[in-house]
Coordinates of C-alpha atoms and ligand atoms in Angstrom, one line a residue:
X1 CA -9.3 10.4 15.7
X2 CA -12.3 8.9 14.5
X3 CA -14.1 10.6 11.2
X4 CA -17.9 10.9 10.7
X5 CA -18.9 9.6 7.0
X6 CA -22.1 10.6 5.3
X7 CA -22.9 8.4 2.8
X8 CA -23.6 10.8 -0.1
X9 CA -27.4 11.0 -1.6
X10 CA -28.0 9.9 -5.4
X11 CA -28.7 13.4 -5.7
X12 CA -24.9 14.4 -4.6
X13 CA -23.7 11.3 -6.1
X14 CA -25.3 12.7 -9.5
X15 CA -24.4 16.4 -8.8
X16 CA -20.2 14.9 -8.2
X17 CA -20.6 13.4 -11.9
X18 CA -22.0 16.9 -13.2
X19 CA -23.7 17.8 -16.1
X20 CA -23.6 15.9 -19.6
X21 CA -25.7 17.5 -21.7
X22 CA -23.5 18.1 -24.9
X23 CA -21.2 14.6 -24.5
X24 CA -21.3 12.6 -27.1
X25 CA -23.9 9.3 -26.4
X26 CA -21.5 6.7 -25.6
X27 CA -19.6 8.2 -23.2
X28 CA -23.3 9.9 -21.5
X29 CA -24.3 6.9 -21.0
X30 CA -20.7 5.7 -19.6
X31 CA -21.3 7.8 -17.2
X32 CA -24.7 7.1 -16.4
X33 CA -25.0 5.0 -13.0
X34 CA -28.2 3.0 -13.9
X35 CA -27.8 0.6 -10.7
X36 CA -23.6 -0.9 -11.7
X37 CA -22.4 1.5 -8.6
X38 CA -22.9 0.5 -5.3
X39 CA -23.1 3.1 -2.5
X40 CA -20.4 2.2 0.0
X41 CA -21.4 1.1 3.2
X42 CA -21.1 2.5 6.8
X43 CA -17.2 2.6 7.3
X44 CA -16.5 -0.4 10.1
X45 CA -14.0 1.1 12.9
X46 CA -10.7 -0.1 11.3
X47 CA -11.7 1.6 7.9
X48 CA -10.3 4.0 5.8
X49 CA -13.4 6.7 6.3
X50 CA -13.3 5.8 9.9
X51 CA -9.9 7.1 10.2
X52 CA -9.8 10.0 7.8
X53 CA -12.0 12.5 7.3
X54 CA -12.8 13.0 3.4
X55 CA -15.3 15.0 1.2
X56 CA -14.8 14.0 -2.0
X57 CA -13.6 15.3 -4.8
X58 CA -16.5 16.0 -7.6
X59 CA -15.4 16.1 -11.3
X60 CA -15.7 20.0 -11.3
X61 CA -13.9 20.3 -8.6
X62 CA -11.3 18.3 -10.2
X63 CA -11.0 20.3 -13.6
X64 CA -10.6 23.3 -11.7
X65 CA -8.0 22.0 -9.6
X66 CA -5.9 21.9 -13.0
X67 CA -4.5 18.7 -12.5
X68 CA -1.2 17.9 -14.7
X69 CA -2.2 16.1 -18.3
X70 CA -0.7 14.1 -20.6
X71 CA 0.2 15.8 -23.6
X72 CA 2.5 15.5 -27.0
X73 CA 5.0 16.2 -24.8
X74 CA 4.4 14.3 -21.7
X75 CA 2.7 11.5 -23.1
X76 CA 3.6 7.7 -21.8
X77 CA 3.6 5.8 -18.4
X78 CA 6.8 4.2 -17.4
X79 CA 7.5 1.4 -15.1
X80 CA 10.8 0.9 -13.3
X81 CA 11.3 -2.4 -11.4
X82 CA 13.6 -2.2 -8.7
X83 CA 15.1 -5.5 -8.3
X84 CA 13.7 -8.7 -9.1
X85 CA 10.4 -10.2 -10.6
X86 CA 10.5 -13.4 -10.6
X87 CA 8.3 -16.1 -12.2
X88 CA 6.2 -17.8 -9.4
X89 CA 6.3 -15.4 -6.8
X90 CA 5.4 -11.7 -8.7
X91 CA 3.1 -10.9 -11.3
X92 CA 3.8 -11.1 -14.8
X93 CA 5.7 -7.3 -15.7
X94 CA 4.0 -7.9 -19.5
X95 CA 0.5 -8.4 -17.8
X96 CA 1.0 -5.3 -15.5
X97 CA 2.1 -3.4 -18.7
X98 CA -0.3 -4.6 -20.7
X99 CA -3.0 -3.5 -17.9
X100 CA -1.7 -0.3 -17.2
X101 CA -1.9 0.4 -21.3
X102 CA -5.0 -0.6 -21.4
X103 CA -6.5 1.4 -18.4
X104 CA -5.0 4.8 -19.1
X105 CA -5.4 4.3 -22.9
X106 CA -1.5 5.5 -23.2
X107 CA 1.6 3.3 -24.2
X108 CA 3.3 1.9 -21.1
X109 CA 7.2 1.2 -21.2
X110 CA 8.9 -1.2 -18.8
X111 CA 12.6 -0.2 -18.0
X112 CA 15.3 -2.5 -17.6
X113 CA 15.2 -3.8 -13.5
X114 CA 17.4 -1.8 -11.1
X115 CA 19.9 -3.7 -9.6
X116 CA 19.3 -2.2 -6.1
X117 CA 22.7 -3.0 -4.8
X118 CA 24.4 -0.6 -7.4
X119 CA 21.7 1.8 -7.4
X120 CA 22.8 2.8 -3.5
X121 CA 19.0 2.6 -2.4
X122 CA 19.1 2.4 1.3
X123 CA 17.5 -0.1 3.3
X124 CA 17.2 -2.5 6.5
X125 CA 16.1 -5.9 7.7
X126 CA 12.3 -5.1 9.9
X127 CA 13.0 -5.4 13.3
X128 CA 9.1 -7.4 13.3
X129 CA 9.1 -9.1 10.6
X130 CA 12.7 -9.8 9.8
X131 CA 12.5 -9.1 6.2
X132 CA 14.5 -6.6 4.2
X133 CA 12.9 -3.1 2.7
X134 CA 14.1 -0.3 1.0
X135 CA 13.9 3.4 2.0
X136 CA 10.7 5.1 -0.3
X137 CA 12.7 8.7 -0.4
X138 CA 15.9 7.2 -1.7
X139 CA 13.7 5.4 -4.3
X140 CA 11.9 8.6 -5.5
X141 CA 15.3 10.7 -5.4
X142 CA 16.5 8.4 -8.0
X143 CA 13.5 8.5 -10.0
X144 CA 13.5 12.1 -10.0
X145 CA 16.7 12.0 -11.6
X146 CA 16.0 9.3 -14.2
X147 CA 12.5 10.9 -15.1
X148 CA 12.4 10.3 -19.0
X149 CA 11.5 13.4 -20.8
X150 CA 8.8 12.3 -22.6
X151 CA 7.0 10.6 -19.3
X152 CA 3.6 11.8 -17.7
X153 CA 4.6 9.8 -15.0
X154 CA 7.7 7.1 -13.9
X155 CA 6.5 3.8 -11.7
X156 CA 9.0 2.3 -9.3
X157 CA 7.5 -1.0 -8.9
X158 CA 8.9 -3.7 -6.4
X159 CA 8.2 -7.1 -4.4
X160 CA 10.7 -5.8 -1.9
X161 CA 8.4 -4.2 0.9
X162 CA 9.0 -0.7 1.8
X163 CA 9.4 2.0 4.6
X164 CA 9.4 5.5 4.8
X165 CA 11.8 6.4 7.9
X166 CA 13.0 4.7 10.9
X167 CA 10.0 5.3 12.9
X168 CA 7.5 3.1 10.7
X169 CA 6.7 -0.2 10.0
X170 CA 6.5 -0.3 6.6
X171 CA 4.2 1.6 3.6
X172 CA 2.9 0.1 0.6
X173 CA 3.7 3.2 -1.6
X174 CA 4.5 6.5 -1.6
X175 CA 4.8 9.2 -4.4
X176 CA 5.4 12.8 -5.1
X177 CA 2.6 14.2 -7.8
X178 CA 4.3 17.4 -8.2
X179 CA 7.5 15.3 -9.8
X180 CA 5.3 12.7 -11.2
X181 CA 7.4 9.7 -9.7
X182 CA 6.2 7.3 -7.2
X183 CA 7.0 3.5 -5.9
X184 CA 4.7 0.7 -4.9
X185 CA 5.6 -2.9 -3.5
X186 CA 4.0 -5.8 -4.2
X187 CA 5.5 -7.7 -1.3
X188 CA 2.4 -7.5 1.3
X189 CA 0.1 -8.6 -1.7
X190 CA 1.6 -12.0 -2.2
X191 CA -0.1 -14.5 0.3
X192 CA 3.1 -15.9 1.3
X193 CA 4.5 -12.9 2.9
X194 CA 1.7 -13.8 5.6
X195 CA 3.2 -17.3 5.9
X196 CA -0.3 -18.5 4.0
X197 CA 0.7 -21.9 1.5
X198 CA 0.4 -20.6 -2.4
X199 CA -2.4 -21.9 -3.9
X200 CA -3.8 -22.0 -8.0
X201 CA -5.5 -18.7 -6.7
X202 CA -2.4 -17.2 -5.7
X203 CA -1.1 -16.0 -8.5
X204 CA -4.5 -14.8 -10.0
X205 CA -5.1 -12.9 -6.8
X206 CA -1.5 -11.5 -6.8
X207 CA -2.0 -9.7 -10.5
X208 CA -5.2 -8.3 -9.2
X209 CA -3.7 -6.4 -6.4
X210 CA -1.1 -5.3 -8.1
X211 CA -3.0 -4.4 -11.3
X212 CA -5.2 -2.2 -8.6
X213 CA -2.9 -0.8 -6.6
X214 CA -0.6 0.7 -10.2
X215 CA -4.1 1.7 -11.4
X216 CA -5.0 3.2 -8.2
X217 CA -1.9 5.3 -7.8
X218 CA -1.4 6.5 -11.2
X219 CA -5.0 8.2 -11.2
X220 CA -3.4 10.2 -7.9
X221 CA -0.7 11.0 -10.5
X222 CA -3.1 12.6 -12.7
X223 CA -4.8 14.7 -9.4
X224 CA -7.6 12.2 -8.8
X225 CA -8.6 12.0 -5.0
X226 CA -10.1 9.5 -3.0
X227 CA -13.5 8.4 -3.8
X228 CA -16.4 9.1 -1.6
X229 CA -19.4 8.8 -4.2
X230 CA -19.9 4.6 -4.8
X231 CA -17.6 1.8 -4.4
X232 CA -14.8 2.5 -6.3
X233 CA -11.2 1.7 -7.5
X234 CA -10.3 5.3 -5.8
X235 CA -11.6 4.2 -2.4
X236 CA -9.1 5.3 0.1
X237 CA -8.2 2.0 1.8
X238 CA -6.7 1.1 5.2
X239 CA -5.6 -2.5 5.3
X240 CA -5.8 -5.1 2.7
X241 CA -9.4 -7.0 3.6
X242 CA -10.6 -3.1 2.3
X243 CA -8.7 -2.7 -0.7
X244 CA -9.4 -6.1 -1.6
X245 CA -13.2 -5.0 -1.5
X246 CA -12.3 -2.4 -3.6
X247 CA -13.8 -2.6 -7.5
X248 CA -11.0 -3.0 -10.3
X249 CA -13.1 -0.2 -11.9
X250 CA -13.5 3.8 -12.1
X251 CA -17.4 4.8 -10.9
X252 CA -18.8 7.6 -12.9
X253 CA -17.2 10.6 -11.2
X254 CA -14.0 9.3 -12.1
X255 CA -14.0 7.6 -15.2
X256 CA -15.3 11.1 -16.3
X257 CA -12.2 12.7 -14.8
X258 CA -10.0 10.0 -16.2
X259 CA -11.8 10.8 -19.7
X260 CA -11.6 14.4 -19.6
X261 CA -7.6 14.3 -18.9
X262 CA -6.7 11.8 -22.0
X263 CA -9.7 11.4 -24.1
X264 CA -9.7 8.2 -24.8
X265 CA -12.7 6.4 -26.7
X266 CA -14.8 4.6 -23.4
X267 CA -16.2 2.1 -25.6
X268 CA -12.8 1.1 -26.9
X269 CA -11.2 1.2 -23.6
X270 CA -13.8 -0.8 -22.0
X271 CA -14.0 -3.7 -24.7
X272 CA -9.7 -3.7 -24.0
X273 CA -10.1 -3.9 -20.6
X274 CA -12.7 -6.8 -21.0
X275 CA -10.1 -8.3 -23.2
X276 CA -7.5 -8.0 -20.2
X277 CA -9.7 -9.7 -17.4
X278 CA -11.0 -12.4 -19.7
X279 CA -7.6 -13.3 -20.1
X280 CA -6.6 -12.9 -17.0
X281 CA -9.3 -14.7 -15.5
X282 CA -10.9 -12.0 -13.3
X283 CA -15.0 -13.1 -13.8
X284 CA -16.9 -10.6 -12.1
X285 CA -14.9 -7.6 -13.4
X286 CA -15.5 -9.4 -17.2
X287 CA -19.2 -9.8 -16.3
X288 CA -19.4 -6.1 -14.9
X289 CA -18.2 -4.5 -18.5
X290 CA -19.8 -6.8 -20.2
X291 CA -23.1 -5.6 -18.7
X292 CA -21.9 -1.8 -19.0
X293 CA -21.2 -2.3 -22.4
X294 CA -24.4 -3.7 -23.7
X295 CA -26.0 -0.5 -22.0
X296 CA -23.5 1.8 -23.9
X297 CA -22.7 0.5 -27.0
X298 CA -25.8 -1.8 -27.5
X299 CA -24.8 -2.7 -31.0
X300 CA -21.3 -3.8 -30.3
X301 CA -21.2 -7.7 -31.6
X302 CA -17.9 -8.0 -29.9
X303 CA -20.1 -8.1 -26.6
X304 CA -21.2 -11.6 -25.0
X305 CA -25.1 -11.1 -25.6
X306 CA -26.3 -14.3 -23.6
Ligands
ZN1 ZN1 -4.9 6.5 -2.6
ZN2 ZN1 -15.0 7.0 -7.8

């Protein structure tokens, strides 16, 4: 059924962010859109606000929702991969970590890989596309058992593709935020699983889907909803040309929400994160914080001032 979306007014995109008188200046102006956020466009017929009807979640909203936090107790990320990453084809596990640590602020483990066959995760070849995927309920069954005690939340991760029951085609993820588990595949980010030759962007483009899609679902983990306020890494997203639209970065509204559930420094996360995509190559995101930070932390010589 087809969903009428609103594009919000600054005024509501301002009033989602809320009030920060009383914030300490770096992260007030962190939080201040200047003109870094885009407004998204009118939803074309195939997208995700076409197809579901969404009001947004605003950042008071969110805090009174009383969304699960880390605390001493439940304080690190942990990623499970469930069978094989392997050099060429998947992303890097020690760049995902290193991302994932970097934009929650929080220390990431890796597990040791599942071997699926011993694990008794169900699974069948696709009747379309002949390839074989594993059942998502099986997957979070035996994450719920392994949850470590000290985990906020446990990350299967995969480049198996997955389905949820008979019935469907395939899913790229599903998760339970009440048990704080969840599993995402990479499989259907890889250009090859389209038949397309690999190319020296490949790779590059790989990491970034996968480094969105883990950052995506683990703010749902910490009771972040889709975003309706700018363009936004919490866009809901329908097929891949969308989430591919989709920034690597948290607009106001939910960097604030992010913020207000660990308290991490955003001047320190952001200079990381720059860090990260300089590294890993991804130019407008590096060009995007770089301008961001200038504007907060003005004084910051770690910044590229040209
Ligand atoms: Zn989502
Ligand atoms: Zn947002």
């Amino acid at each position: 059924m087809a969903a009428q979306f609103t594009p919000p007014t600054p005024a509501q995109q301002l009033a989602a962010i809320g009030l920060t008188t009383g914030l300490q200046a770096p992260l007030q102006r962190a939080l201040e859109p200047r003109d870094d956020f885009q407004s998204l466009p009118e939803p074309g017929p195939s997208d995700w606000l076409r197809n579901h009807a969404e009001a947004g979640q605003t950042f008071d909203q969110f805090t009174r929702s009383l969304p699960n936090r880390p605390d001493a107790h439940r304080s690190k990320l942990y990623l499970q991969p469930l069978g094989r990453f392997n050099e060429g084809d998947a992303p890097s596990l020690d760049q995902l970590r290193l991302f994932t640590s970097v934009f929650f602020m929080m220390q990431v483990v890796v597990l040791p890989p599942w071997d699926l066959d011993v694990d008794h995760i169900r699974s069948r070849q696709n009747p379309w596309t002949g390839q074989r995927q594993l059942l998502t309920g099986d997957i979070l069954n035996a994450l719920q058992a392994r949850l470590p005690k000290n985990a906020f939340a446990l990350l299967g991760i995969t480049m198996t593709d997955l389905y949820p029951e008979p019935s469907w085609n395939f899913v790229f993820g599903q998760a339970s935020l009440r048990d704080r588990v969840g599993v995402y595949s990479f499989a259907r980010y890889d250009p090859s699983f389209y038949g397309q030759a690999p190319t020296t962007n490949s790779r590059k483009l790989m990491l970034r889907r996968s480094c969105k899609v883990l950052a995506h679902e683990t703010c749902h983990m910490f009771g972040i909803e889709h975003c309706v306020w700018y363009r936004c890494l919490m866009n809901g997203s329908n097929h891949l040309a969308e989430s591919d639209a989709r920034p690597l970065h948290l607009c106001p509204v939910d960097l604030r929400k992010l913020q207000w559930s660990i308290g991490f420094d955003v001047v320190e996360r952001y200079r990381r994160l720059l860090d990260f995509q300089r590294q890993a190559g991804f130019e407008d995101e590096s060009q995007w914080l770089n301008k961001r930070l200038r504007f907060i932390a003005p004084h910051d010589e770690s910044t590229d001032t040209h």
